[in-house]
Amino acid sequence: MLRVEGEPAYILHARPYRETSLLIDVLTPGHGRIGLVARGVRGPRSAASRALLQPFQPLSLSWQQRGELGQMRGFEAAGAALALSGEGLLAGFYLNELCQRLLPRGEALTGLFLRYAGSLAAAQTGSSLPWALRLFERDLLAACGYGLMLDGVAEDPGLYCHYVADVGPQLAAAGDPSAIEVRALLALAQDAEPEASLQGPIRRLLQGLLQAQLGDEELRSRRLLREFRAGRSED
């Protein structure tokens, strides 16, 4: 039986289980995405404890596991809950939905966990949030075995290319509307936030690669963001 004590964690999703328990999906650095049963946390005397078992609350978890689902043995706050609102809150939902849909269970993901925590911090402050999401998308693809092949990208800023999954960048004619500037790929490879004109092409590239893994079903968080922006434009 696996026993884990005091593992950093964030809850991706929680839902009721039986009368007083929860089924929770959790992201941790040492064990990746895992499923846990939290027993007795929905009773009338458990309101304070239950309040901690929410997304965007850094936690320290202990559990034991034999089989697919673990049994939570203890939990406590590992910091203040992040105060997300507006597009920052929807960005948090987006991160969680991507993790739930794409990450396998039980694989150590220390780097991605740190990137996730940094992305939530950007969602709270609003500072460079679009770029933080792009870096998370890039690292999530890598964690799932579909990382971008960016080694050896030519450093000629005038070049354009098509990015082909499982092949990498292929040179294209300058100004080709379906191509992406090599500068954009270099920004991704070097963790260097690019100028605004390159942010859109990078977003389209990464979300296209993610959609190939997600299939035809639209992410609920993307639909909510679209509706949020449409509602705000009508005010």
PDB file of C-alpha atoms in Angstrom:
ATOM      1  CA  MET A   1       0.000   0.000   0.000  1.00  0.00           C
ATOM      2  CA  LEU A   2       1.287   3.468  -0.927  1.00  0.00           C
ATOM      3  CA  ARG A   3       1.319   5.986   1.941  1.00  0.00           C
ATOM      4  CA  VAL A   4       2.002   9.658   1.260  1.00  0.00           C
ATOM      5  CA  GLU A   5       2.444  12.358   3.903  1.00  0.00           C
ATOM      6  CA  GLY A   6       2.292  16.122   3.437  1.00  0.00           C
ATOM      7  CA  GLU A   7       2.317  16.253  -0.362  1.00  0.00           C
ATOM      8  CA  PRO A   8       1.724  19.715  -1.918  1.00  0.00           C
ATOM      9  CA  ALA A   9      -1.477  19.682  -3.947  1.00  0.00           C
ATOM     10  CA  TYR A  10      -4.217  21.593  -5.698  1.00  0.00           C
ATOM     11  CA  ILE A  11      -7.729  20.283  -6.207  1.00  0.00           C
ATOM     12  CA  LEU A  12      -8.779  20.202  -9.853  1.00  0.00           C
ATOM     13  CA  HIS A  13     -12.364  19.079  -9.239  1.00  0.00           C
ATOM     14  CA  ALA A  14     -14.537  17.769  -6.416  1.00  0.00           C
ATOM     15  CA  ARG A  15     -17.946  16.127  -6.463  1.00  0.00           C
ATOM     16  CA  PRO A  16     -20.227  14.580  -3.845  1.00  0.00           C
ATOM     17  CA  TYR A  17     -19.771  10.907  -3.050  1.00  0.00           C
ATOM     18  CA  ARG A  18     -22.341   9.042  -0.993  1.00  0.00           C
ATOM     19  CA  GLU A  19     -23.856  11.029   1.876  1.00  0.00           C
ATOM     20  CA  THR A  20     -20.890  12.704   3.561  1.00  0.00           C
ATOM     21  CA  SER A  21     -17.871  12.257   1.299  1.00  0.00           C
ATOM     22  CA  LEU A  22     -16.240  13.750  -1.783  1.00  0.00           C
ATOM     23  CA  LEU A  23     -14.468  12.346  -4.804  1.00  0.00           C
ATOM     24  CA  ILE A  24     -11.641  14.729  -5.618  1.00  0.00           C
ATOM     25  CA  ASP A  25      -9.252  14.989  -8.528  1.00  0.00           C
ATOM     26  CA  VAL A  26      -5.905  16.371  -7.368  1.00  0.00           C
ATOM     27  CA  LEU A  27      -2.687  17.641  -8.957  1.00  0.00           C
ATOM     28  CA  THR A  28       0.523  16.952  -7.018  1.00  0.00           C
ATOM     29  CA  PRO A  29       4.217  17.246  -7.939  1.00  0.00           C
ATOM     30  CA  GLY A  30       5.384  13.821  -6.849  1.00  0.00           C
ATOM     31  CA  HIS A  31       2.419  11.722  -7.967  1.00  0.00           C
ATOM     32  CA  GLY A  32       0.890  13.846 -10.710  1.00  0.00           C
ATOM     33  CA  ARG A  33      -2.869  13.684 -11.115  1.00  0.00           C
ATOM     34  CA  ILE A  34      -4.597  11.363  -8.666  1.00  0.00           C
ATOM     35  CA  GLY A  35      -8.108  10.529  -7.503  1.00  0.00           C
ATOM     36  CA  LEU A  36      -8.930  10.509  -3.783  1.00  0.00           C
ATOM     37  CA  VAL A  37     -11.937   9.810  -1.594  1.00  0.00           C
ATOM     38  CA  ALA A  38     -12.337  12.361   1.206  1.00  0.00           C
ATOM     39  CA  ARG A  39     -14.629  10.741   3.755  1.00  0.00           C
ATOM     40  CA  GLY A  40     -16.834  12.588   6.218  1.00  0.00           C
ATOM     41  CA  VAL A  41     -16.149  16.087   4.912  1.00  0.00           C
ATOM     42  CA  ARG A  42     -19.730  16.994   3.964  1.00  0.00           C
ATOM     43  CA  GLY A  43     -21.386  16.641   7.352  1.00  0.00           C
ATOM     44  CA  PRO A  44     -22.799  19.604   9.332  1.00  0.00           C
ATOM     45  CA  ARG A  45     -19.739  19.621  11.604  1.00  0.00           C
ATOM     46  CA  SER A  46     -17.265  19.666   8.725  1.00  0.00           C
ATOM     47  CA  ALA A  47     -17.983  23.047   7.163  1.00  0.00           C
ATOM     48  CA  ALA A  48     -14.578  24.544   8.026  1.00  0.00           C
ATOM     49  CA  SER A  49     -12.705  21.531   6.693  1.00  0.00           C
ATOM     50  CA  ARG A  50     -14.887  21.308   3.609  1.00  0.00           C
ATOM     51  CA  ALA A  51     -14.122  24.963   2.801  1.00  0.00           C
ATOM     52  CA  LEU A  52     -10.464  24.055   2.244  1.00  0.00           C
ATOM     53  CA  LEU A  53     -11.248  21.376  -0.324  1.00  0.00           C
ATOM     54  CA  GLN A  54     -11.781  23.822  -3.159  1.00  0.00           C
ATOM     55  CA  PRO A  55      -9.867  24.584  -6.348  1.00  0.00           C
ATOM     56  CA  PHE A  56      -7.160  27.276  -6.136  1.00  0.00           C
ATOM     57  CA  GLN A  57      -6.418  26.551  -2.473  1.00  0.00           C
ATOM     58  CA  PRO A  58      -2.827  25.337  -1.945  1.00  0.00           C
ATOM     59  CA  LEU A  59      -2.949  22.234   0.246  1.00  0.00           C
ATOM     60  CA  SER A  60      -0.784  19.720   2.020  1.00  0.00           C
ATOM     61  CA  LEU A  61      -2.371  16.263   1.648  1.00  0.00           C
ATOM     62  CA  SER A  62      -1.794  12.851   3.184  1.00  0.00           C
ATOM     63  CA  TRP A  63      -3.330   9.691   1.779  1.00  0.00           C
ATOM     64  CA  GLN A  64      -2.994   5.988   1.373  1.00  0.00           C
ATOM     65  CA  GLN A  65      -3.641   4.158  -1.852  1.00  0.00           C
ATOM     66  CA  ARG A  66      -4.179   0.632  -3.030  1.00  0.00           C
ATOM     67  CA  GLY A  67      -5.636   0.578  -6.512  1.00  0.00           C
ATOM     68  CA  GLU A  68      -6.904   3.460  -8.616  1.00  0.00           C
ATOM     69  CA  LEU A  69      -8.451   5.618  -5.858  1.00  0.00           C
ATOM     70  CA  GLY A  70      -6.681   6.695  -2.693  1.00  0.00           C
ATOM     71  CA  GLN A  71      -8.183   7.405   0.716  1.00  0.00           C
ATOM     72  CA  MET A  72      -7.417  10.826   2.122  1.00  0.00           C
ATOM     73  CA  ARG A  73      -6.003  10.668   5.655  1.00  0.00           C
ATOM     74  CA  GLY A  74      -5.433  14.335   6.340  1.00  0.00           C
ATOM     75  CA  PHE A  75      -5.210  17.778   4.785  1.00  0.00           C
ATOM     76  CA  GLU A  76      -4.367  21.344   5.731  1.00  0.00           C
ATOM     77  CA  ALA A  77      -3.924  24.685   4.022  1.00  0.00           C
ATOM     78  CA  ALA A  78      -0.449  25.304   2.632  1.00  0.00           C
ATOM     79  CA  GLY A  79      -1.092  28.986   1.999  1.00  0.00           C
ATOM     80  CA  ALA A  80      -3.897  31.434   1.375  1.00  0.00           C
ATOM     81  CA  ALA A  81      -6.510  30.580  -1.228  1.00  0.00           C
ATOM     82  CA  LEU A  82      -6.067  32.506  -4.453  1.00  0.00           C
ATOM     83  CA  ALA A  83      -8.672  35.195  -5.042  1.00  0.00           C
ATOM     84  CA  LEU A  84      -9.550  34.722  -8.706  1.00  0.00           C
ATOM     85  CA  SER A  85     -12.255  36.671 -10.492  1.00  0.00           C
ATOM     86  CA  GLY A  86     -13.393  37.524 -14.001  1.00  0.00           C
ATOM     87  CA  GLU A  87     -11.079  36.252 -16.715  1.00  0.00           C
ATOM     88  CA  GLY A  88      -8.584  35.133 -14.073  1.00  0.00           C
ATOM     89  CA  LEU A  89     -11.162  32.764 -12.594  1.00  0.00           C
ATOM     90  CA  LEU A  90     -12.030  31.414 -16.040  1.00  0.00           C
ATOM     91  CA  ALA A  91      -8.312  30.927 -16.724  1.00  0.00           C
ATOM     92  CA  GLY A  92      -8.119  28.847 -13.544  1.00  0.00           C
ATOM     93  CA  PHE A  93     -11.044  26.721 -14.705  1.00  0.00           C
ATOM     94  CA  TYR A  94      -9.272  26.317 -18.054  1.00  0.00           C
ATOM     95  CA  LEU A  95      -6.083  25.045 -16.416  1.00  0.00           C
ATOM     96  CA  ASN A  96      -8.031  22.560 -14.308  1.00  0.00           C
ATOM     97  CA  GLU A  97     -10.109  21.315 -17.217  1.00  0.00           C
ATOM     98  CA  LEU A  98      -7.018  20.763 -19.368  1.00  0.00           C
ATOM     99  CA  CYS A  99      -5.366  18.765 -16.568  1.00  0.00           C
ATOM    100  CA  GLN A 100      -8.447  16.633 -16.058  1.00  0.00           C
ATOM    101  CA  ARG A 101      -8.950  15.948 -19.732  1.00  0.00           C
ATOM    102  CA  LEU A 102      -5.348  15.255 -20.741  1.00  0.00           C
ATOM    103  CA  LEU A 103      -3.121  14.209 -17.855  1.00  0.00           C
ATOM    104  CA  PRO A 104      -2.699  10.514 -17.090  1.00  0.00           C
ATOM    105  CA  ARG A 105      -2.937   9.429 -13.471  1.00  0.00           C
ATOM    106  CA  GLY A 106      -0.025   8.627 -11.220  1.00  0.00           C
ATOM    107  CA  GLU A 107       2.947  10.133 -13.079  1.00  0.00           C
ATOM    108  CA  ALA A 108       5.283  12.548 -11.287  1.00  0.00           C
ATOM    109  CA  LEU A 109       4.926  16.061 -12.710  1.00  0.00           C
ATOM    110  CA  THR A 110       7.106  18.325 -10.601  1.00  0.00           C
ATOM    111  CA  GLY A 111       7.848  20.829 -13.361  1.00  0.00           C
ATOM    112  CA  LEU A 112       4.250  21.028 -14.538  1.00  0.00           C
ATOM    113  CA  PHE A 113       3.017  21.437 -10.956  1.00  0.00           C
ATOM    114  CA  LEU A 114       5.293  24.456 -10.509  1.00  0.00           C
ATOM    115  CA  ARG A 115       4.134  25.857 -13.838  1.00  0.00           C
ATOM    116  CA  TYR A 116       0.515  25.357 -12.766  1.00  0.00           C
ATOM    117  CA  ALA A 117       1.110  27.235  -9.503  1.00  0.00           C
ATOM    118  CA  GLY A 118       2.801  30.066 -11.396  1.00  0.00           C
ATOM    119  CA  SER A 119      -0.077  30.246 -13.854  1.00  0.00           C
ATOM    120  CA  LEU A 120      -2.582  30.544 -10.996  1.00  0.00           C
ATOM    121  CA  ALA A 121      -0.501  33.385  -9.542  1.00  0.00           C
ATOM    122  CA  ALA A 122      -0.673  35.152 -12.918  1.00  0.00           C
ATOM    123  CA  ALA A 123      -4.436  34.545 -13.003  1.00  0.00           C
ATOM    124  CA  GLN A 124      -4.735  36.280  -9.640  1.00  0.00           C
ATOM    125  CA  THR A 125      -2.620  39.312 -10.508  1.00  0.00           C
ATOM    126  CA  GLY A 126      -3.440  39.514 -14.212  1.00  0.00           C
ATOM    127  CA  SER A 127       0.251  40.068 -14.929  1.00  0.00           C
ATOM    128  CA  SER A 128       1.255  38.471 -18.259  1.00  0.00           C
ATOM    129  CA  LEU A 129      -1.642  36.006 -17.918  1.00  0.00           C
ATOM    130  CA  PRO A 130      -1.920  35.113 -21.647  1.00  0.00           C
ATOM    131  CA  TRP A 131       1.799  34.268 -21.783  1.00  0.00           C
ATOM    132  CA  ALA A 132       1.572  32.249 -18.557  1.00  0.00           C
ATOM    133  CA  LEU A 133      -1.220  30.197 -20.154  1.00  0.00           C
ATOM    134  CA  ARG A 134       0.848  29.613 -23.295  1.00  0.00           C
ATOM    135  CA  LEU A 135       3.783  28.295 -21.266  1.00  0.00           C
ATOM    136  CA  PHE A 136       1.459  26.005 -19.309  1.00  0.00           C
ATOM    137  CA  GLU A 137      -0.063  24.692 -22.553  1.00  0.00           C
ATOM    138  CA  ARG A 138       3.416  24.034 -23.930  1.00  0.00           C
ATOM    139  CA  ASP A 139       4.512  22.182 -20.799  1.00  0.00           C
ATOM    140  CA  LEU A 140       1.251  20.241 -20.576  1.00  0.00           C
ATOM    141  CA  LEU A 141       1.723  18.974 -24.126  1.00  0.00           C
ATOM    142  CA  ALA A 142       5.229  17.855 -23.179  1.00  0.00           C
ATOM    143  CA  ALA A 143       3.958  16.101 -20.035  1.00  0.00           C
ATOM    144  CA  CYS A 144       1.457  14.187 -22.172  1.00  0.00           C
ATOM    145  CA  GLY A 145       4.143  13.077 -24.623  1.00  0.00           C
ATOM    146  CA  TYR A 146       3.330  15.622 -27.348  1.00  0.00           C
ATOM    147  CA  GLY A 147       5.987  18.250 -26.666  1.00  0.00           C
ATOM    148  CA  LEU A 148       6.908  20.774 -29.325  1.00  0.00           C
ATOM    149  CA  MET A 149      10.060  19.943 -31.261  1.00  0.00           C
ATOM    150  CA  LEU A 150      11.899  23.247 -30.973  1.00  0.00           C
ATOM    151  CA  ASP A 151      15.549  22.191 -30.765  1.00  0.00           C
ATOM    152  CA  GLY A 152      17.620  23.695 -33.501  1.00  0.00           C
ATOM    153  CA  VAL A 153      15.038  26.245 -34.657  1.00  0.00           C
ATOM    154  CA  ALA A 154      16.924  28.686 -36.892  1.00  0.00           C
ATOM    155  CA  GLU A 155      17.481  32.050 -35.240  1.00  0.00           C
ATOM    156  CA  ASP A 156      16.796  34.019 -38.395  1.00  0.00           C
ATOM    157  CA  PRO A 157      13.980  36.389 -37.354  1.00  0.00           C
ATOM    158  CA  GLY A 158      12.792  36.752 -40.934  1.00  0.00           C
ATOM    159  CA  LEU A 159      11.887  33.090 -41.439  1.00  0.00           C
ATOM    160  CA  TYR A 160       8.390  31.618 -41.449  1.00  0.00           C
ATOM    161  CA  CYS A 161       7.414  27.998 -40.978  1.00  0.00           C
ATOM    162  CA  HIS A 162       4.589  25.531 -40.660  1.00  0.00           C
ATOM    163  CA  TYR A 163       4.663  23.529 -37.462  1.00  0.00           C
ATOM    164  CA  VAL A 164       3.854  19.874 -38.167  1.00  0.00           C
ATOM    165  CA  ALA A 165       3.020  17.642 -35.196  1.00  0.00           C
ATOM    166  CA  ASP A 166       5.564  14.837 -34.670  1.00  0.00           C
ATOM    167  CA  VAL A 167       7.814  16.428 -37.312  1.00  0.00           C
ATOM    168  CA  GLY A 168       8.534  19.954 -36.138  1.00  0.00           C
ATOM    169  CA  PRO A 169       8.921  23.270 -37.976  1.00  0.00           C
ATOM    170  CA  GLN A 170       9.047  23.199 -41.758  1.00  0.00           C
ATOM    171  CA  LEU A 171      10.155  26.310 -43.635  1.00  0.00           C
ATOM    172  CA  ALA A 172       7.429  28.245 -45.430  1.00  0.00           C
ATOM    173  CA  ALA A 173       7.265  31.299 -47.646  1.00  0.00           C
ATOM    174  CA  ALA A 174       7.447  34.661 -45.907  1.00  0.00           C
ATOM    175  CA  GLY A 175       3.991  36.101 -45.408  1.00  0.00           C
ATOM    176  CA  ASP A 176       2.210  32.764 -45.854  1.00  0.00           C
ATOM    177  CA  PRO A 177      -1.032  33.385 -43.879  1.00  0.00           C
ATOM    178  CA  SER A 178      -1.044  29.799 -42.579  1.00  0.00           C
ATOM    179  CA  ALA A 179       2.589  29.982 -41.393  1.00  0.00           C
ATOM    180  CA  ILE A 180       4.040  31.203 -38.108  1.00  0.00           C
ATOM    181  CA  GLU A 181       7.121  33.354 -37.682  1.00  0.00           C
ATOM    182  CA  VAL A 182      10.177  31.533 -36.397  1.00  0.00           C
ATOM    183  CA  ARG A 183      10.468  34.320 -33.823  1.00  0.00           C
ATOM    184  CA  ALA A 184       7.314  32.960 -32.187  1.00  0.00           C
ATOM    185  CA  LEU A 185       8.782  29.463 -31.853  1.00  0.00           C
ATOM    186  CA  LEU A 186      12.005  30.918 -30.465  1.00  0.00           C
ATOM    187  CA  ALA A 187       9.985  32.774 -27.828  1.00  0.00           C
ATOM    188  CA  LEU A 188       8.396  29.478 -26.770  1.00  0.00           C
ATOM    189  CA  ALA A 189      11.730  27.683 -26.733  1.00  0.00           C
ATOM    190  CA  GLN A 190      13.396  30.400 -24.653  1.00  0.00           C
ATOM    191  CA  ASP A 191      10.518  31.238 -22.239  1.00  0.00           C
ATOM    192  CA  ALA A 192      10.766  34.813 -23.507  1.00  0.00           C
ATOM    193  CA  GLU A 193       7.463  36.677 -23.685  1.00  0.00           C
ATOM    194  CA  PRO A 194       7.165  38.003 -27.246  1.00  0.00           C
ATOM    195  CA  GLU A 195       5.660  41.161 -28.611  1.00  0.00           C
ATOM    196  CA  ALA A 196       1.875  41.382 -28.858  1.00  0.00           C
ATOM    197  CA  SER A 197       1.772  40.615 -32.599  1.00  0.00           C
ATOM    198  CA  LEU A 198       3.167  37.117 -31.980  1.00  0.00           C
ATOM    199  CA  GLN A 199       0.861  36.185 -29.106  1.00  0.00           C
ATOM    200  CA  GLY A 200      -2.102  35.321 -31.341  1.00  0.00           C
ATOM    201  CA  PRO A 201      -0.176  32.960 -33.652  1.00  0.00           C
ATOM    202  CA  ILE A 202       1.372  31.204 -30.640  1.00  0.00           C
ATOM    203  CA  ARG A 203      -2.048  30.785 -29.026  1.00  0.00           C
ATOM    204  CA  ARG A 204      -3.521  29.334 -32.216  1.00  0.00           C
ATOM    205  CA  LEU A 205      -0.601  26.929 -32.646  1.00  0.00           C
ATOM    206  CA  LEU A 206      -0.762  25.571 -29.108  1.00  0.00           C
ATOM    207  CA  GLN A 207      -4.528  25.348 -28.939  1.00  0.00           C
ATOM    208  CA  GLY A 208      -4.589  23.548 -32.276  1.00  0.00           C
ATOM    209  CA  LEU A 209      -2.124  20.970 -30.932  1.00  0.00           C
ATOM    210  CA  LEU A 210      -4.164  20.621 -27.744  1.00  0.00           C
ATOM    211  CA  GLN A 211      -7.408  20.224 -29.672  1.00  0.00           C
ATOM    212  CA  ALA A 212      -5.896  17.328 -31.609  1.00  0.00           C
ATOM    213  CA  GLN A 213      -5.567  15.516 -28.270  1.00  0.00           C
ATOM    214  CA  LEU A 214      -8.875  16.685 -26.826  1.00  0.00           C
ATOM    215  CA  GLY A 215     -10.987  15.534 -29.755  1.00  0.00           C
ATOM    216  CA  ASP A 216     -14.188  17.165 -30.950  1.00  0.00           C
ATOM    217  CA  GLU A 217     -15.671  18.076 -27.570  1.00  0.00           C
ATOM    218  CA  GLU A 218     -15.216  21.763 -26.771  1.00  0.00           C
ATOM    219  CA  LEU A 219     -13.707  22.721 -23.436  1.00  0.00           C
ATOM    220  CA  ARG A 220     -16.432  24.093 -21.190  1.00  0.00           C
ATOM    221  CA  SER A 221     -14.051  26.762 -19.871  1.00  0.00           C
ATOM    222  CA  ARG A 222     -13.452  28.112 -23.386  1.00  0.00           C
ATOM    223  CA  ARG A 223     -17.193  28.400 -23.983  1.00  0.00           C
ATOM    224  CA  LEU A 224     -17.637  30.195 -20.647  1.00  0.00           C
ATOM    225  CA  LEU A 225     -14.846  32.642 -21.539  1.00  0.00           C
ATOM    226  CA  ARG A 226     -16.453  33.361 -24.908  1.00  0.00           C
ATOM    227  CA  GLU A 227     -19.818  33.988 -23.236  1.00  0.00           C
ATOM    228  CA  PHE A 228     -18.192  36.152 -20.552  1.00  0.00           C
ATOM    229  CA  ARG A 229     -16.509  38.356 -23.144  1.00  0.00           C
ATOM    230  CA  ALA A 230     -19.668  38.606 -25.232  1.00  0.00           C
ATOM    231  CA  GLY A 231     -21.669  39.664 -22.167  1.00  0.00           C
ATOM    232  CA  ARG A 232     -19.085  42.249 -21.188  1.00  0.00           C
ATOM    233  CA  SER A 233     -19.099  43.770 -24.683  1.00  0.00           C
ATOM    234  CA  GLU A 234     -22.865  44.277 -24.418  1.00  0.00           C
ATOM    235  CA  ASP A 235     -22.626  46.268 -21.169  1.00  0.00           C
TER     236      ASP A 235
END
